[in-house]
Amino acid sequence: MDSPGLLAAAGVIAFCAFFIRGYTGFGASMIMVAALTFFWAPAEVVPLIFLLEVAASLALVPGAWREAQWRSLWLLWLGMGVATPLGIFLLTWFAPETLTLVIAVLIALAAAAMLAGARNAGVPGRVATLAAGGVAGAMNGAMAMAGPAVVLFYFSSPAGVAAGRASLIVFFVLADLLGAGFAAGEGLYDRQTLLRTAILALPVLAGAYAGSHAFRFAEPETVRRFALIFLIAMALARVLSIAAS
């Protein structure tokens, strides 16, 4: 049985993580996995996060639906679906720590280049979009981390921050529903997990709403810079965690 103090701490973490999710369109899962695994086992945390992400998506999607770039979303989903087995195959050739280290460094370098001013001159075509989805799928299969590739894709696009954020929100709906479905199929949802989900749902929804509200009053470039700095910080945290282990 979880103590009230532990659940209160988890609630604060959930609010902060989903504030960032509402503000930028991504990031909650990275924070939640890093923080909640201090309290609970990863096998308990990941299924919980899938359900909380779905709950947040239900709150955020209505406001993002019209601005989402549906053409690119379908291509990204297709590329991700095709390439996810490739990521799983890579695990048979390379150690997970090696793959994580290489990918984290590449993410940090790409985000730093974008922070310095590098952007796509035009809207990415079908091949480039499918390729981005393929990279996301390979990362998803290799290390369960499809998000960074899609974040870099949208925040380097000339379509604008609002369209990129909306597209990220919609993109993660399918990813989280699939994740929750697979977790359910593996029997990972017990009474304890469902109880934690019910308790944390309120701070999750409050954080997502507050972040979404803050986005409405933010300058697009401020949101973009925050998102890229956050991505660099998460990538470097991965590198440091591997170096320390």
mmCIF file of N, CA and C in Angstrom, residues 13-99:
data_model
loop_
_atom_site.group_PDB
_atom_site.id
_atom_site.type_symbol
_atom_site.label_atom_id
_atom_site.label_comp_id
_atom_site.label_asym_id
_atom_site.label_seq_id
_atom_site.Cartn_x
_atom_site.Cartn_y
_atom_site.Cartn_z
ATOM 1 N N ILE A 13 4.891 15.515 -8.995
ATOM 2 C CA ILE A 13 5.666 15.159 -10.193
ATOM 3 C C ILE A 13 4.753 15.093 -11.410
ATOM 4 N N ALA A 14 3.584 14.464 -11.248
ATOM 5 C CA ALA A 14 2.640 14.329 -12.361
ATOM 6 C C ALA A 14 2.162 15.695 -12.843
ATOM 7 N N PHE A 15 1.858 16.596 -11.913
ATOM 8 C CA PHE A 15 1.403 17.940 -12.306
ATOM 9 C C PHE A 15 2.489 18.643 -13.117
ATOM 10 N N CYS A 16 3.726 18.633 -12.620
ATOM 11 C CA CYS A 16 4.818 19.318 -13.316
ATOM 12 C C CYS A 16 5.085 18.695 -14.687
ATOM 13 N N ALA A 17 5.091 17.361 -14.745
ATOM 14 C CA ALA A 17 5.361 16.673 -16.008
ATOM 15 C C ALA A 17 4.299 16.990 -17.048
ATOM 16 N N PHE A 18 3.047 16.991 -16.647
ATOM 17 C CA PHE A 18 1.977 17.218 -17.618
ATOM 18 C C PHE A 18 1.724 18.697 -17.873
ATOM 19 N N PHE A 19 2.254 19.576 -17.023
ATOM 20 C CA PHE A 19 2.290 20.999 -17.379
ATOM 21 C C PHE A 19 3.167 21.171 -18.615
ATOM 22 N N ILE A 20 4.330 20.530 -18.605
ATOM 23 C CA ILE A 20 5.228 20.597 -19.764
ATOM 24 C C ILE A 20 4.579 19.955 -20.981
ATOM 25 N N ARG A 21 3.865 18.860 -20.775
ATOM 26 C CA ARG A 21 3.143 18.197 -21.877
ATOM 27 C C ARG A 21 2.122 19.139 -22.491
ATOM 28 N N GLY A 22 1.363 19.839 -21.646
ATOM 29 C CA GLY A 22 0.371 20.774 -22.158
ATOM 30 C C GLY A 22 0.997 21.982 -22.828
ATOM 31 N N TYR A 23 2.170 22.384 -22.357
ATOM 32 C CA TYR A 23 2.842 23.576 -22.880
ATOM 33 C C TYR A 23 3.526 23.306 -24.214
ATOM 34 N N THR A 24 4.224 22.178 -24.318
ATOM 35 C CA THR A 24 5.017 21.896 -25.522
ATOM 36 C C THR A 24 4.425 20.811 -26.413
ATOM 37 N N GLY A 25 3.550 19.959 -25.853
ATOM 38 C CA GLY A 25 3.004 18.843 -26.615
ATOM 39 C C GLY A 25 3.697 17.522 -26.346
ATOM 40 N N PHE A 26 4.762 17.525 -25.547
ATOM 41 C CA PHE A 26 5.505 16.293 -25.271
ATOM 42 C C PHE A 26 6.225 16.440 -23.931
ATOM 43 N N GLY A 27 6.917 15.376 -23.527
ATOM 44 C CA GLY A 27 7.840 15.466 -22.401
ATOM 45 C C GLY A 27 7.418 14.790 -21.119
ATOM 46 N N ALA A 28 6.112 14.553 -20.943
ATOM 47 C CA ALA A 28 5.645 14.017 -19.657
ATOM 48 C C ALA A 28 6.217 12.637 -19.366
ATOM 49 N N SER A 29 6.211 11.769 -20.358
ATOM 50 C CA SER A 29 6.665 10.395 -20.123
ATOM 51 C C SER A 29 8.127 10.347 -19.706
ATOM 52 N N MET A 30 8.962 11.185 -20.329
ATOM 53 C CA MET A 30 10.382 11.198 -19.993
ATOM 54 C C MET A 30 10.593 11.567 -18.529
ATOM 55 N N ILE A 31 9.854 12.576 -18.074
ATOM 56 C CA ILE A 31 9.979 13.014 -16.682
ATOM 57 C C ILE A 31 9.418 11.963 -15.736
ATOM 58 N N MET A 32 8.253 11.431 -16.072
ATOM 59 C CA MET A 32 7.584 10.483 -15.183
ATOM 60 C C MET A 32 8.399 9.200 -15.015
ATOM 61 N N VAL A 33 8.950 8.689 -16.104
ATOM 62 C CA VAL A 33 9.758 7.466 -16.003
ATOM 63 C C VAL A 33 10.979 7.716 -15.125
ATOM 64 N N ALA A 34 11.657 8.849 -15.360
ATOM 65 C CA ALA A 34 12.861 9.159 -14.589
ATOM 66 C C ALA A 34 12.558 9.326 -13.104
ATOM 67 N N ALA A 35 11.424 9.946 -12.780
ATOM 68 C CA ALA A 35 11.113 10.261 -11.380
ATOM 69 C C ALA A 35 10.401 9.129 -10.645
ATOM 70 N N LEU A 36 9.385 8.544 -11.269
ATOM 71 C CA LEU A 36 8.564 7.561 -10.558
ATOM 72 C C LEU A 36 9.256 6.224 -10.347
ATOM 73 N N THR A 37 10.300 5.946 -11.135
ATOM 74 C CA THR A 37 11.021 4.690 -10.917
ATOM 75 C C THR A 37 11.853 4.729 -9.630
ATOM 76 N N PHE A 38 11.932 5.892 -8.983
ATOM 77 C CA PHE A 38 12.505 5.939 -7.640
ATOM 78 C C PHE A 38 11.530 5.357 -6.617
ATOM 79 N N PHE A 39 10.235 5.390 -6.951
ATOM 80 C CA PHE A 39 9.195 4.923 -6.029
ATOM 81 C C PHE A 39 8.734 3.503 -6.335
ATOM 82 N N TRP A 40 8.565 3.225 -7.634
ATOM 83 C CA TRP A 40 7.975 1.955 -8.059
ATOM 84 C C TRP A 40 8.836 1.317 -9.143
ATOM 85 N N ALA A 41 8.642 0.037 -9.372
ATOM 86 C CA ALA A 41 9.398 -0.688 -10.396
ATOM 87 C C ALA A 41 8.989 -0.212 -11.791
ATOM 88 N N PRO A 42 9.924 -0.245 -12.770
ATOM 89 C CA PRO A 42 9.578 0.173 -14.136
ATOM 90 C C PRO A 42 8.363 -0.553 -14.699
ATOM 91 N N ALA A 43 8.219 -1.841 -14.380
ATOM 92 C CA ALA A 43 7.073 -2.607 -14.881
ATOM 93 C C ALA A 43 5.752 -2.092 -14.327
ATOM 94 N N GLU A 44 5.796 -1.360 -13.212
ATOM 95 C CA GLU A 44 4.601 -0.736 -12.659
ATOM 96 C C GLU A 44 4.408 0.674 -13.208
ATOM 97 N N VAL A 45 5.517 1.358 -13.476
ATOM 98 C CA VAL A 45 5.458 2.766 -13.888
ATOM 99 C C VAL A 45 5.004 2.922 -15.335
ATOM 100 N N VAL A 46 5.571 2.140 -16.244
ATOM 101 C CA VAL A 46 5.283 2.329 -17.672
ATOM 102 C C VAL A 46 3.802 2.126 -18.002
ATOM 103 N N PRO A 47 3.150 1.045 -17.550
ATOM 104 C CA PRO A 47 1.711 0.909 -17.829
ATOM 105 C C PRO A 47 0.888 2.048 -17.229
ATOM 106 N N LEU A 48 1.289 2.516 -16.043
ATOM 107 C CA LEU A 48 0.611 3.647 -15.410
ATOM 108 C C LEU A 48 0.701 4.892 -16.281
ATOM 109 N N ILE A 49 1.888 5.147 -16.825
ATOM 110 C CA ILE A 49 2.091 6.338 -17.653
ATOM 111 C C ILE A 49 1.260 6.276 -18.928
ATOM 112 N N PHE A 50 1.139 5.100 -19.527
ATOM 113 C CA PHE A 50 0.304 4.978 -20.723
ATOM 114 C C PHE A 50 -1.120 5.461 -20.438
ATOM 115 N N LEU A 51 -1.693 5.019 -19.325
ATOM 116 C CA LEU A 51 -3.067 5.423 -18.991
ATOM 117 C C LEU A 51 -3.153 6.919 -18.701
ATOM 118 N N LEU A 52 -2.164 7.463 -17.996
ATOM 119 C CA LEU A 52 -2.177 8.893 -17.687
ATOM 120 C C LEU A 52 -1.999 9.730 -18.953
ATOM 121 N N GLU A 53 -1.165 9.261 -19.880
ATOM 122 C CA GLU A 53 -0.981 9.968 -21.153
ATOM 123 C C GLU A 53 -2.276 9.964 -21.964
ATOM 124 N N VAL A 54 -2.985 8.838 -21.965
ATOM 125 C CA VAL A 54 -4.263 8.776 -22.676
ATOM 126 C C VAL A 54 -5.250 9.759 -22.060
ATOM 127 N N ALA A 55 -5.291 9.832 -20.725
ATOM 128 C CA ALA A 55 -6.187 10.771 -20.048
ATOM 129 C C ALA A 55 -5.855 12.211 -20.425
ATOM 130 N N ALA A 56 -4.557 12.543 -20.450
ATOM 131 C CA ALA A 56 -4.149 13.895 -20.826
ATOM 132 C C ALA A 56 -4.489 14.184 -22.281
ATOM 133 N N SER A 57 -4.310 13.187 -23.142
ATOM 134 C CA SER A 57 -4.620 13.370 -24.560
ATOM 135 C C SER A 57 -6.093 13.691 -24.771
ATOM 136 N N LEU A 58 -6.959 13.018 -24.016
ATOM 137 C CA LEU A 58 -8.395 13.285 -24.142
ATOM 138 C C LEU A 58 -8.709 14.735 -23.798
ATOM 139 N N ALA A 59 -7.917 15.312 -22.891
ATOM 140 C CA ALA A 59 -8.121 16.711 -22.525
ATOM 141 C C ALA A 59 -7.502 17.672 -23.538
ATOM 142 N N LEU A 60 -6.386 17.274 -24.160
ATOM 143 C CA LEU A 60 -5.640 18.180 -25.035
ATOM 144 C C LEU A 60 -6.030 18.089 -26.505
ATOM 145 N N VAL A 61 -6.474 16.916 -26.948
ATOM 146 C CA VAL A 61 -6.744 16.714 -28.376
ATOM 147 C C VAL A 61 -7.814 17.644 -28.936
ATOM 148 N N PRO A 62 -8.926 17.895 -28.239
ATOM 149 C CA PRO A 62 -9.944 18.785 -28.834
ATOM 150 C C PRO A 62 -9.395 20.139 -29.258
ATOM 151 N N GLY A 63 -8.472 20.690 -28.481
ATOM 152 C CA GLY A 63 -7.894 21.978 -28.842
ATOM 153 C C GLY A 63 -6.828 21.887 -29.916
ATOM 154 N N ALA A 64 -6.314 20.680 -30.169
ATOM 155 C CA ALA A 64 -5.240 20.498 -31.145
ATOM 156 C C ALA A 64 -5.729 19.940 -32.471
ATOM 157 N N TRP A 65 -6.953 19.438 -32.506
ATOM 158 C CA TRP A 65 -7.455 18.683 -33.653
ATOM 159 C C TRP A 65 -7.357 19.462 -34.958
ATOM 160 N N ARG A 66 -7.805 20.703 -34.954
ATOM 161 C CA ARG A 66 -7.856 21.473 -36.205
ATOM 162 C C ARG A 66 -6.480 21.917 -36.680
ATOM 163 N N GLU A 67 -5.558 22.160 -35.753
ATOM 164 C CA GLU A 67 -4.237 22.668 -36.131
ATOM 165 C C GLU A 67 -3.248 21.561 -36.480
ATOM 166 N N ALA A 68 -3.587 20.326 -36.152
ATOM 167 C CA ALA A 68 -2.668 19.215 -36.421
ATOM 168 C C ALA A 68 -2.461 19.030 -37.922
ATOM 169 N N GLN A 69 -1.250 18.657 -38.301
ATOM 170 C CA GLN A 69 -0.904 18.429 -39.706
ATOM 171 C C GLN A 69 -1.151 16.954 -40.035
ATOM 172 N N TRP A 70 -2.360 16.679 -40.486
ATOM 173 C CA TRP A 70 -2.790 15.292 -40.636
ATOM 174 C C TRP A 70 -2.020 14.538 -41.714
ATOM 175 N N ARG A 71 -1.668 15.203 -42.788
ATOM 176 C CA ARG A 71 -0.932 14.525 -43.867
ATOM 177 C C ARG A 71 0.397 13.979 -43.342
ATOM 178 N N SER A 72 1.118 14.808 -42.612
ATOM 179 C CA SER A 72 2.400 14.342 -42.085
ATOM 180 C C SER A 72 2.205 13.300 -40.988
ATOM 181 N N LEU A 73 1.127 13.423 -40.211
ATOM 182 C CA LEU A 73 0.877 12.458 -39.140
ATOM 183 C C LEU A 73 0.688 11.049 -39.685
ATOM 184 N N TRP A 74 -0.109 10.923 -40.759
ATOM 185 C CA TRP A 74 -0.336 9.589 -41.330
ATOM 186 C C TRP A 74 0.963 8.987 -41.850
ATOM 187 N N LEU A 75 1.792 9.823 -42.474
ATOM 188 C CA LEU A 75 3.070 9.333 -42.995
ATOM 189 C C LEU A 75 4.020 8.946 -41.860
ATOM 190 N N LEU A 76 4.019 9.738 -40.788
ATOM 191 C CA LEU A 76 4.860 9.411 -39.633
ATOM 192 C C LEU A 76 4.426 8.098 -38.992
ATOM 193 N N TRP A 77 3.115 7.933 -38.829
ATOM 194 C CA TRP A 77 2.600 6.688 -38.246
ATOM 195 C C TRP A 77 2.965 5.481 -39.116
ATOM 196 N N LEU A 78 2.867 5.671 -40.452
ATOM 197 C CA LEU A 78 3.212 4.584 -41.367
ATOM 198 C C LEU A 78 4.689 4.224 -41.244
ATOM 199 N N GLY A 79 5.547 5.245 -41.299
ATOM 200 C CA GLY A 79 6.984 5.000 -41.174
ATOM 201 C C GLY A 79 7.343 4.361 -39.848
ATOM 202 N N MET A 80 6.688 4.801 -38.780
ATOM 203 C CA MET A 80 6.960 4.236 -37.460
ATOM 204 C C MET A 80 6.558 2.767 -37.400
ATOM 205 N N GLY A 81 5.388 2.455 -37.963
ATOM 206 C CA GLY A 81 4.923 1.072 -37.940
ATOM 207 C C GLY A 81 5.835 0.134 -38.704
ATOM 208 N N VAL A 82 6.345 0.610 -39.846
ATOM 209 C CA VAL A 82 7.216 -0.231 -40.669
ATOM 210 C C VAL A 82 8.582 -0.428 -40.017
ATOM 211 N N ALA A 83 9.110 0.629 -39.386
ATOM 212 C CA ALA A 83 10.495 0.580 -38.899
ATOM 213 C C ALA A 83 10.643 0.107 -37.459
ATOM 214 N N THR A 84 9.552 0.015 -36.714
ATOM 215 C CA THR A 84 9.677 -0.443 -35.323
ATOM 216 C C THR A 84 10.361 -1.810 -35.221
ATOM 217 N N PRO A 85 10.027 -2.787 -36.101
ATOM 218 C CA PRO A 85 10.752 -4.072 -36.036
ATOM 219 C C PRO A 85 12.254 -3.930 -36.268
ATOM 220 N N LEU A 86 12.658 -2.910 -37.064
ATOM 221 C CA LEU A 86 14.086 -2.685 -37.284
ATOM 222 C C LEU A 86 14.781 -2.343 -35.971
ATOM 223 N N GLY A 87 14.125 -1.500 -35.163
ATOM 224 C CA GLY A 87 14.700 -1.154 -33.867
ATOM 225 C C GLY A 87 14.857 -2.366 -32.977
ATOM 226 N N ILE A 88 13.865 -3.241 -33.007
ATOM 227 C CA ILE A 88 13.945 -4.474 -32.219
ATOM 228 C C ILE A 88 15.097 -5.350 -32.721
ATOM 229 N N PHE A 89 15.264 -5.381 -34.057
ATOM 230 C CA PHE A 89 16.361 -6.152 -34.654
ATOM 231 C C PHE A 89 17.720 -5.593 -34.221
ATOM 232 N N LEU A 90 17.831 -4.261 -34.126
ATOM 233 C CA LEU A 90 19.094 -3.645 -33.717
ATOM 234 C C LEU A 90 19.524 -4.094 -32.326
ATOM 235 N N LEU A 91 18.529 -4.393 -31.485
ATOM 236 C CA LEU A 91 18.842 -4.840 -30.131
ATOM 237 C C LEU A 91 19.594 -6.167 -30.122
ATOM 238 N N THR A 92 19.437 -6.944 -31.199
ATOM 239 C CA THR A 92 20.144 -8.227 -31.260
ATOM 240 C C THR A 92 21.603 -8.048 -31.683
ATOM 241 N N TRP A 93 21.934 -6.855 -32.186
ATOM 242 C CA TRP A 93 23.289 -6.589 -32.665
ATOM 243 C C TRP A 93 24.074 -5.667 -31.739
ATOM 244 N N PHE A 94 23.384 -4.800 -31.041
ATOM 245 C CA PHE A 94 24.054 -3.833 -30.175
ATOM 246 C C PHE A 94 23.477 -3.899 -28.763
ATOM 247 N N ALA A 95 24.308 -3.591 -27.784
ATOM 248 C CA ALA A 95 23.830 -3.528 -26.403
ATOM 249 C C ALA A 95 22.868 -2.348 -26.261
ATOM 250 N N PRO A 96 21.795 -2.477 -25.482
ATOM 251 C CA PRO A 96 20.842 -1.375 -25.306
ATOM 252 C C PRO A 96 21.510 -0.086 -24.836
ATOM 253 N N GLU A 97 22.522 -0.210 -23.958
ATOM 254 C CA GLU A 97 23.202 0.986 -23.452
ATOM 255 C C GLU A 97 23.939 1.713 -24.571
ATOM 256 N N THR A 98 24.534 0.939 -25.496
ATOM 257 C CA THR A 98 25.251 1.548 -26.621
ATOM 258 C C THR A 98 24.291 2.295 -27.533
ATOM 259 N N LEU A 99 23.166 1.660 -27.871
ATOM 260 C CA LEU A 99 22.166 2.313 -28.714
ATOM 261 C C LEU A 99 21.634 3.574 -28.055
#
